[in-house]
Each structure stands twice: as structure tokens, then as C-alpha cells.
Short mmCIF file of C-alpha atoms and ligand atoms in Angstrom, two decimals:
data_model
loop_
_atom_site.label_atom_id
_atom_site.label_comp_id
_atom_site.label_asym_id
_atom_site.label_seq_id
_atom_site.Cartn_x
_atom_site.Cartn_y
_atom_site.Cartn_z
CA UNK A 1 172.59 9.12 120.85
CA UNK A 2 170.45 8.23 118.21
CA UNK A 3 167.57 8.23 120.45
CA UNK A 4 168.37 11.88 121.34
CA UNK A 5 167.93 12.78 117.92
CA UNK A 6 165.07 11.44 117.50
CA UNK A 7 163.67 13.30 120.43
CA UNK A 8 165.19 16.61 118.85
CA UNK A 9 163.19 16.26 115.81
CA UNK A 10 160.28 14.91 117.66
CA UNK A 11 160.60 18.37 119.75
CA UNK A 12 161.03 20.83 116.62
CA UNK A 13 158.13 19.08 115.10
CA UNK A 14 156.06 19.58 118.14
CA UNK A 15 157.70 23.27 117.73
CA UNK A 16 156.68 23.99 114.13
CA UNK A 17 152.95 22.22 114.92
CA UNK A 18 152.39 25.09 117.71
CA UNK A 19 153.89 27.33 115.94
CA UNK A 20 151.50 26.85 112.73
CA UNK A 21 148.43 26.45 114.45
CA UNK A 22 149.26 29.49 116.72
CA UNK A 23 149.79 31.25 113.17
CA UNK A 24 146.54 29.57 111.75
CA UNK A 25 144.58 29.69 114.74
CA UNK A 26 145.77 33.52 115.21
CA UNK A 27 142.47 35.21 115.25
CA UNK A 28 143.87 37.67 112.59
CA UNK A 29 140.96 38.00 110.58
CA UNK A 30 138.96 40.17 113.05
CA UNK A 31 141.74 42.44 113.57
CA UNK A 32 142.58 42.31 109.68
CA UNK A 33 138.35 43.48 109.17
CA UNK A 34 138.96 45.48 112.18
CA UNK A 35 141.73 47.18 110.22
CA UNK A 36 140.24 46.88 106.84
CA UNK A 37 136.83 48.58 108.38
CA UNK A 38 138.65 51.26 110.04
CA UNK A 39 140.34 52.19 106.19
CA UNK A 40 137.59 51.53 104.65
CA UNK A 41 135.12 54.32 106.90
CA UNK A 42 138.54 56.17 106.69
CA UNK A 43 138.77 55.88 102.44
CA UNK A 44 134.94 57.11 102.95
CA UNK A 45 135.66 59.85 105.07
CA UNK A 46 138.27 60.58 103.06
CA UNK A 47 136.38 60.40 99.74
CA UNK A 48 133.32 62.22 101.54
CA UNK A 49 135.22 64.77 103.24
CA UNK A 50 136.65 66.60 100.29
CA UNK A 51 133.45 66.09 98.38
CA UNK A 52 131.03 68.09 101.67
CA UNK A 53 134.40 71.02 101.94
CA UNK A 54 133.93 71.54 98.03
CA UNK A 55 130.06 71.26 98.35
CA UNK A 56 130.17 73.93 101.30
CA UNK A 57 132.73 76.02 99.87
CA UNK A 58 131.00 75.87 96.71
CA UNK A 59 127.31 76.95 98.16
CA UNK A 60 129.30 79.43 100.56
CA UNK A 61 130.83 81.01 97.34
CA UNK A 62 127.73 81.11 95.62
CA UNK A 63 126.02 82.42 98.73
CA UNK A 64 129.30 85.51 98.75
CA UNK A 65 129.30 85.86 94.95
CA UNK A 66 125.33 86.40 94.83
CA UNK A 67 125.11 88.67 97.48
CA UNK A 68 128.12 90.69 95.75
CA UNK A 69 126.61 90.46 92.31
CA UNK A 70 123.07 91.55 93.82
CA UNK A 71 123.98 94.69 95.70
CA UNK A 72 126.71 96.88 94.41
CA UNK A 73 124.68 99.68 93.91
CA UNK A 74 123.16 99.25 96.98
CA UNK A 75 126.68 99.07 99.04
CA UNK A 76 127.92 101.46 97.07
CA UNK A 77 125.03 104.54 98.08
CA UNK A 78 125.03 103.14 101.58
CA UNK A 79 126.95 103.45 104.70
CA UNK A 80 125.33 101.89 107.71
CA UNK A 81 124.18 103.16 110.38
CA UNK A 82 122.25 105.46 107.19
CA UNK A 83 119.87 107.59 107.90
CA UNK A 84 116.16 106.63 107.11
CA UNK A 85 114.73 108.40 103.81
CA UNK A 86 112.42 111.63 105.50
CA UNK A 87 108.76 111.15 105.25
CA UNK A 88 106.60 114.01 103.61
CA UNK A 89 103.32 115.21 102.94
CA UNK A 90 101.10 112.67 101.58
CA UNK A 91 99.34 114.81 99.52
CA UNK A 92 95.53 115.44 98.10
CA UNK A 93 95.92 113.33 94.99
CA UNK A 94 96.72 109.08 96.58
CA UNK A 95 94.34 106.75 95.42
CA UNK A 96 94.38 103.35 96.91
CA UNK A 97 93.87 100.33 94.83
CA UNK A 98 96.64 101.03 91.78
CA UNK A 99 97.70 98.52 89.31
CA UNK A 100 100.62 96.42 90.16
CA UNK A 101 102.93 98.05 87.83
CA UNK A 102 106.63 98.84 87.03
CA UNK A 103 106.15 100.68 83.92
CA UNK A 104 103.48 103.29 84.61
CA UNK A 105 104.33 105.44 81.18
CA UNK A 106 101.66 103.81 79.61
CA UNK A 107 100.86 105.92 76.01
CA UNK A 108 102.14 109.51 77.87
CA UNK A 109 103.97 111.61 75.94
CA UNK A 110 106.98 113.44 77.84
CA UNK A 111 110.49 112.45 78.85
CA UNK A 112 110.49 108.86 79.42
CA UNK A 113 112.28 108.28 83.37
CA UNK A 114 113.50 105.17 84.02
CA UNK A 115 114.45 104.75 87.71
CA UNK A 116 116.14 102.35 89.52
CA UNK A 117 117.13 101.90 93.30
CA UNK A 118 117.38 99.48 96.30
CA UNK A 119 114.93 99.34 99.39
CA UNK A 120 117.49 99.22 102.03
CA UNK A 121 116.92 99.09 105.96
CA UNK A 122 119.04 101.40 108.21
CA UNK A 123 121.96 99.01 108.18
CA UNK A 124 122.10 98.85 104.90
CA UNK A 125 120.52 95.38 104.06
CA UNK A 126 118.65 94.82 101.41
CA UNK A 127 114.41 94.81 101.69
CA UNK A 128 113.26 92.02 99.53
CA UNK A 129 109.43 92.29 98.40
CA UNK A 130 108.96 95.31 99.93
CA UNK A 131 105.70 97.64 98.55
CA UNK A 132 106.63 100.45 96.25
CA UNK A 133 103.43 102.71 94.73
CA UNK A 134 103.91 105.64 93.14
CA UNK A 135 101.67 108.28 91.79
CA UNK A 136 102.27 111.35 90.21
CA UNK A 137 101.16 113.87 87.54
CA UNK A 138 101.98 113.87 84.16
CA UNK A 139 104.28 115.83 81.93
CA UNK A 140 101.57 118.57 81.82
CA UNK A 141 101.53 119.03 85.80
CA UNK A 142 97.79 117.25 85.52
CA UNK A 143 96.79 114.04 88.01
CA UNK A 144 94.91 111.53 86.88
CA UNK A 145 91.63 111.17 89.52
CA UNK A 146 89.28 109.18 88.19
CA UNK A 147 91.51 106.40 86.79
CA UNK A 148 94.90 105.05 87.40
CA UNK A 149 96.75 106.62 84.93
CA UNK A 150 100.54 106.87 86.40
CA UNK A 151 99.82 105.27 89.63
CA UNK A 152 101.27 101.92 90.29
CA UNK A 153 102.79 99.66 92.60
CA UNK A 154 105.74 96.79 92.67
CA UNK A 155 107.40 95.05 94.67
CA UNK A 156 111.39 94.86 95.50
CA UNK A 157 113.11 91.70 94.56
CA UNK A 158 115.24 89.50 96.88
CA UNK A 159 118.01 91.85 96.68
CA UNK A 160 116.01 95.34 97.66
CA UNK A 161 115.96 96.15 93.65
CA UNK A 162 113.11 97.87 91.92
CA UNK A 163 112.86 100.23 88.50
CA UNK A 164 110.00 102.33 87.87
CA UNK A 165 109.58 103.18 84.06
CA UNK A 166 107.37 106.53 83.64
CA UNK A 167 107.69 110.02 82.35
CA UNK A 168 109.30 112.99 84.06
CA UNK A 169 106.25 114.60 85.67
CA UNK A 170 105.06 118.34 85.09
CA UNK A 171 105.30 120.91 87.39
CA UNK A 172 101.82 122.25 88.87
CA UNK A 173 100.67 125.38 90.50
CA UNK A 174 102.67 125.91 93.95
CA UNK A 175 104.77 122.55 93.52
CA UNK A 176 108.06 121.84 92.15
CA UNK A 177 108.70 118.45 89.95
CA UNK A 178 108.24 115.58 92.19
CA UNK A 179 106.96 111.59 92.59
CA UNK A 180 104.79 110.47 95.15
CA UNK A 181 105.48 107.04 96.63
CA UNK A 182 104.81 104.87 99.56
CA UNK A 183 107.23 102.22 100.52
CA UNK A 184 106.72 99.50 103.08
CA UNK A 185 108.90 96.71 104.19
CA UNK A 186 106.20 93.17 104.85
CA UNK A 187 104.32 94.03 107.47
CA UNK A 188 106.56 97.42 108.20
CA UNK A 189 105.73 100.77 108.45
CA UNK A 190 104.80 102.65 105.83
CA UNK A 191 107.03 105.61 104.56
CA UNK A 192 104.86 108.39 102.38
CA UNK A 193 107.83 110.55 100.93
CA UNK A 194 107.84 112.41 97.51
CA UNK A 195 111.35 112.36 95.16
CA UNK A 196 112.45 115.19 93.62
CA UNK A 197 114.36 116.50 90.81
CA UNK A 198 117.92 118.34 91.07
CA UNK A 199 118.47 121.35 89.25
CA UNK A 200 114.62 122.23 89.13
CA UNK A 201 114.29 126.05 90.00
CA UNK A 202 111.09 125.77 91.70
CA UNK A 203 112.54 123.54 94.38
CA UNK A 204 113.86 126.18 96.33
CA UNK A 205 110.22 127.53 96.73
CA UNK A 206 108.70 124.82 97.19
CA UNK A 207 108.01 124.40 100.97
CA UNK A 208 107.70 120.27 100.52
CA UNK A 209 110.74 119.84 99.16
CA UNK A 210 114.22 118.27 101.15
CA UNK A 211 117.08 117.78 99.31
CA UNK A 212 117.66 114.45 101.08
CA UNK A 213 114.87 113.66 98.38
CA UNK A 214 116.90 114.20 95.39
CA UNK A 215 116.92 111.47 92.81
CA UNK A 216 120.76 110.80 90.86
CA UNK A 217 120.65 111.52 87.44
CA UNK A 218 122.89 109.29 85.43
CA UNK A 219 122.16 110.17 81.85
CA UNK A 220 119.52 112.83 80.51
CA UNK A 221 118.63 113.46 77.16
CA UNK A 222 115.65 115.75 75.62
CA UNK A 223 113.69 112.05 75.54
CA UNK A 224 114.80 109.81 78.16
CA UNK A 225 116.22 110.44 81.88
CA UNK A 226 117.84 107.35 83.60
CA UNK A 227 118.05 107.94 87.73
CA UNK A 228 118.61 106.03 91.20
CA UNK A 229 117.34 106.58 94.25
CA UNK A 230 117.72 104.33 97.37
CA UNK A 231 115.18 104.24 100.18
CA UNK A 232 116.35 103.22 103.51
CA UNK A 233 113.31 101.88 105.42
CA UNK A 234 112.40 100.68 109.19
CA UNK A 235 111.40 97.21 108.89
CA UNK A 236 108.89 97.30 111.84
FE1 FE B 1 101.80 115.98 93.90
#
């Protein structure tokens, strides 16, 4: 009997032996790096993953609050498909070669006009760097020929924005108040139109003008006359 004890103790032993080295021997550690890789690329996705949504969301926000911020005005005056701005007589007074310019006032004396407006393709996007040059006589109806005075040209900025600063021009034997201008998207077209004034009676008799031409007036005073006009270009 006391034998068979023995052997029972001799067999649990044995037991507890296999039982530890199974546990020790267990070949846990791979599947414990296993496991510990997996949460770790999983802590990094998860630590990455918010990070690239906010980064994206951010830029896309950016991206949606710029292009808000840039072209009110333009979405505003413009419902696509819109029609393109009419072309018109070029005129016997264009000299090529003006001054790149936005304020073409220079020391004239007159009503100072200060207009602003996008350069805006059919659909209604906005023209960046497109070629705006403008010529036109001054307060006294009288071109300059031989120099450059109120001729020049600009360019649109990313959003289709550009402001000319000059004087309200004269009116002139035969013609009603008006601005020359060419505007040309990069390598586009160009588009030779005149703008016009509202509320001017010679533009009834005056054979160039289109009332399609008509700048806005938004405030007028004996000295200064702020405006907008949007011109809606073919891009090729
Ligand atoms: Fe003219």
C-alpha cells in the first residue's frame, strides 16, 4: 500500500513536470508579440487614423471655406450655364504695349471709378490670371495717343478677381460713356468688348452700345463711383 503511494506521488510529480514545462515550453511569446504587434500597428492606426481624417477634413475645409470666401460676388452675379459677355467694336484708339496697371487714374482730374469684378468662364468658375487691358478717354472725352495715359493692363487673381481704379471717362463726339477692354483667359481667346454706363442719355443713340454691357453702380458720389462688372469668358 505504501508502495502505491509512492507511485501516486511519483505520477503527480511526473504530472506537474509536464505540465510546467508544457506551460514554460508553451511557445507563448510569439503569439504574445504576435498579439502585442497586431495592437501595437492597431494603437498606430488608431493614433494615425484620427490624426490623417482631421488633416483631410481640415485641408478639405480649408479647400470649401476658401473657395466660399473667394467668390461670393462671383456666385452671387452668376448662374451657370451664363451667357458669355458680347464682344464689340474694337475701336480706332487700342494701343498695344500698355503698362501693367490696376490704377490707371494717374494725376486725372474727374470722378475717380473704382471697379471691381470676377473673370468667370460660362459655368461660372472663376478665371485666375486672366489678361485684363483697358483703355479709354478721359473725363474730357479726349484719348491719350501718343502715350499711355489711361491704358493699362492686370491680371485676375486665383479667384477670377480684378479692380480697375480710374476716372469716369468723358463722353466724345458720336459715343456714349464707355471703357474699352480686352480680356483673355491663358492662352484663350480674346474678348474686345466696351462697358458702359447706366443712366447715360446718349446710350440710347449710341449704335455700339448693349445693355448686356452695363456696369453695377454701388455707390456714386459727385467724386468717386464704386461699380462691378463680371466677364464671363471662353477659356479656349
Ligand atoms: Fe472709345
Amino acid at each position: 500500500m505504501k508502495q502505491f503511494w509512492k507511485i501516486l506521488l511519483l505520477l503527480s510529480l511526473l504530472g506537474l513536470a509536464a505540465c510546467g514545462g508544457q506551460t514554460t515550453a508553451t511557445p507563448t511569446s510569439p503569439a504574445a508579440i504576435s498579439t502585442q504587434s497586431a495592437t501595437s500597428v492597431a494603437t498606430a492606426a488608431a493614433t494615425v487614423s484620427p490624426t490623417a481624417t482631421t488633416a483631410s477634413t481640415a485641408t478639405l475645409a480649408a479647400t470649401t471655406q476658401s473657395g466660399t470666401t473667394q467668390t461670393p460676388a462671383a456666385v452671387n452675379d452668376c448662374t451657370a450655364p451664363a451667357a458669355l459677355t458680347p464682344a464689340v467694336t474694337e475701336g480706332p484708339y487700342f494701343k498695344a504695349g500698355s503698362p501693367e496697371s490696376a490704377t490707371i487714374i494717374g494725376s486725372q482730374t474727374g470722378t475717380k471709378l473704382t471697379l471691381t469684378g470676377y473673370v468667370l468662364t460660362a459655368d461660372c468658375k472663376p478665371v485666375a490670371h486672366a489678361l485684363l487691358d483697358f483703355w479709354q478717354a478721359n473725363a474730357q472725352g479726349q484719348y491719350d495717343n501718343s502715350g499711355y495715359t489711361l491704358r493699362g493692363h492686370q491680371y485676375s487673381d486665383a479667384s477670377g478677381h480684378f479692380q480697375l481704379v480710374t476716372v469716369v471717362p468723358g463722353l466724345y463726339p458720336g459715343r456714349t460713356e464707355h471703357i474699352h477692354v480686352k480680356v483673355q483667359a491663358p492662352n484663350g481667346p480674346i474678348l474686345t468688348t466696351q462697358l458702359f454706363f447706366p443712366n447715360v442719355n446718349q446710350n440710347q443713340s449710341d449704335s455700339i452700345y448693349d445693355p448686356n454691357l452695363l456696369i453695377k453702380i454701388q455707390s456714386a458720389s459727385a467724386s468717386s463711383v464704386t461699380a462691378s462688372f463680371n466677364f464671363i469668358i471662353a477659356k479656349q
